[in-house]
Amino acid sequence: MKTVAVVGSQWGDEGKGKIVDLLAADADIVVRFQGGNNAAHTLVVNGEKFILRLVPAGALHDGKICVIGNGTVVDPIALVEEIENLKSRLRLKDDALLKLSYDAHMVMPYHRAIDRAREARLGKSAIGTTGFGIGPAYEDKMARIGLRFDDLTNFAVFVEKLERNIRDKNLYLKTLLKAKPVNGAEIIAQMRRARTRLMRYLCDTSTFLHEAIAAGRRVLFEGAHGVMLDIDHGTYPYVTSSNCGASAVFGGGGIAPGELDAVLGISKAYTTRVGAGPFPTEIKGKLADALRAEGDEFGSATGRPRRIGWFDSVLARHAVRLNGIWGLALTKLDVLTGIDPLKACTAYEIRGTRYEGIPPGRHMLERVKPVYEEMPGWTESITEARSLEELPSNARRYLARISELSGVKLAMVGVGASREATIVISNPFLT
Ligand code: GDP
Ligand code: IMO
Ligand code: MG
């Protein structure tokens, strides 16, 4: 297969960065197609840790083209910082290898200010956003007042639009949100500097990708967040402001439906979530603390402790159905070593009624009780395993059951944070 999308099947942080990095070895182009720097994708290469927020995870392989597509929202200041950081670590040396869509929308300092002020105002009902202005930036896109990188081509016109927005946003910040207004002159100066740095990357990425696919090049689409954070199919309103599933590859990558060959779903061997909202299989107390410590479950974007839960096959089936998932990469199996018994959620119940899928009306997710199946654990370290045969039999049994419950075959299993610590059962680019 030549075009593959990697999508998160849970609430984000499934380990997409690591899997994309691994698959990038066999790809020519890696594309981000939605989200912004609310994403944080961690890669560990030769013991060195990288956290990528906007730049696709292909950046750590020499000669791969990285595309930031039209469906993303990009904070120009954060992007410049990320590029500088990668350059200082001897990556992204060739500017021709990064392509930024003219049509991608910019996240402005007023978006961040609004995001934070709204969350503060919501108090206990806050969504727990990353505070990077993602929701307000997508709102402006839909309201047709957003600023795109295309606007930078005529800076005088750009400044006019920016000033109009700053006036409106400051009024909103001051009068409704009772928050500090943003400094217009400072923002214009920041954008002038960002423009100088970023114009060189601008590209008609949709046409570029179409031509690359037609020429038979291998393209990897790197999803951000996860299906349960999807604006339509997640736990609304406790979601992010974009579609995060495979469907977003078309709108946000600018390619046609027939141009995508396969979707690889990424899921942890358990579940985590950052921020508020329903989480049926959540566990609290000592076991959650132990898993959090072992799995280093602290948000890579904000440092917040992640909430922890058992593997939830109801959510996995939801993700498989919505995305047409071809295979599942199950990450962090090593974190479950020493936990006995292991549990997996097979279905939900509400007052004696059993649900195999998410009950109709997402509000019901607040009320479901998970039905669990217990499985015996293992104690041997599995971090050196590179094939299923090298795993303890109970680990193999756990994997087989997760695959059966999810209704999809396993394509990869993660046994450690580094690029190599992966059991590859089938690589979509090599099938
Ligand atoms: P992403 O947002 O989906 O890319 O995931 P994050 O990078 O936010 O979080 C995943 C974390 O798990 C990172 O710290 C990874 O280095 C780490 N990780 C990924 N796969 C594995 C694995 O199989 N085992 C272990 N122990 N850590 C992993
Ligand atoms: P990656 O790509 C985990 C969550 C936030 C919050 C909600 C809305 O690293 O998997 P936003 O700032 O997007 O408006 O916040 O979505 N969230 C993520 N959680 N991983 C992510 O990305 C996330 N991106 C957004 O914590 O609950
Ligand atoms: Mg992450």
Tab-separated table of N, CA and C in Angstrom, residues 73 97 224 268 342 369 379:
chain	number	residue	atom	x	y	z
A	73	VAL	N	-4.404	24.077	12.085
A	73	VAL	CA	-4.358	25.471	12.541
A	73	VAL	C	-2.973	25.660	13.153
A	97	LEU	N	12.376	20.643	2.318
A	97	LEU	CA	11.712	19.423	2.811
A	97	LEU	C	10.501	19.722	3.699
A	224	ALA	N	-3.656	13.605	14.502
A	224	ALA	CA	-3.395	14.125	15.846
A	224	ALA	C	-4.624	13.828	16.716
A	268	LYS	N	-3.478	2.494	22.977
A	268	LYS	CA	-2.645	1.948	24.048
A	268	LYS	C	-3.222	0.608	24.493
A	342	LEU	N	-5.355	-8.564	34.675
A	342	LEU	CA	-5.617	-7.460	33.742
A	342	LEU	C	-7.105	-7.465	33.422
A	369	LYS	N	-21.886	1.590	32.955
A	369	LYS	CA	-20.974	0.826	33.818
A	369	LYS	C	-20.242	-0.158	32.915
A	379	THR	N	4.900	-11.416	34.378
A	379	THR	CA	5.863	-10.655	35.178
A	379	THR	C	7.203	-10.441	34.454
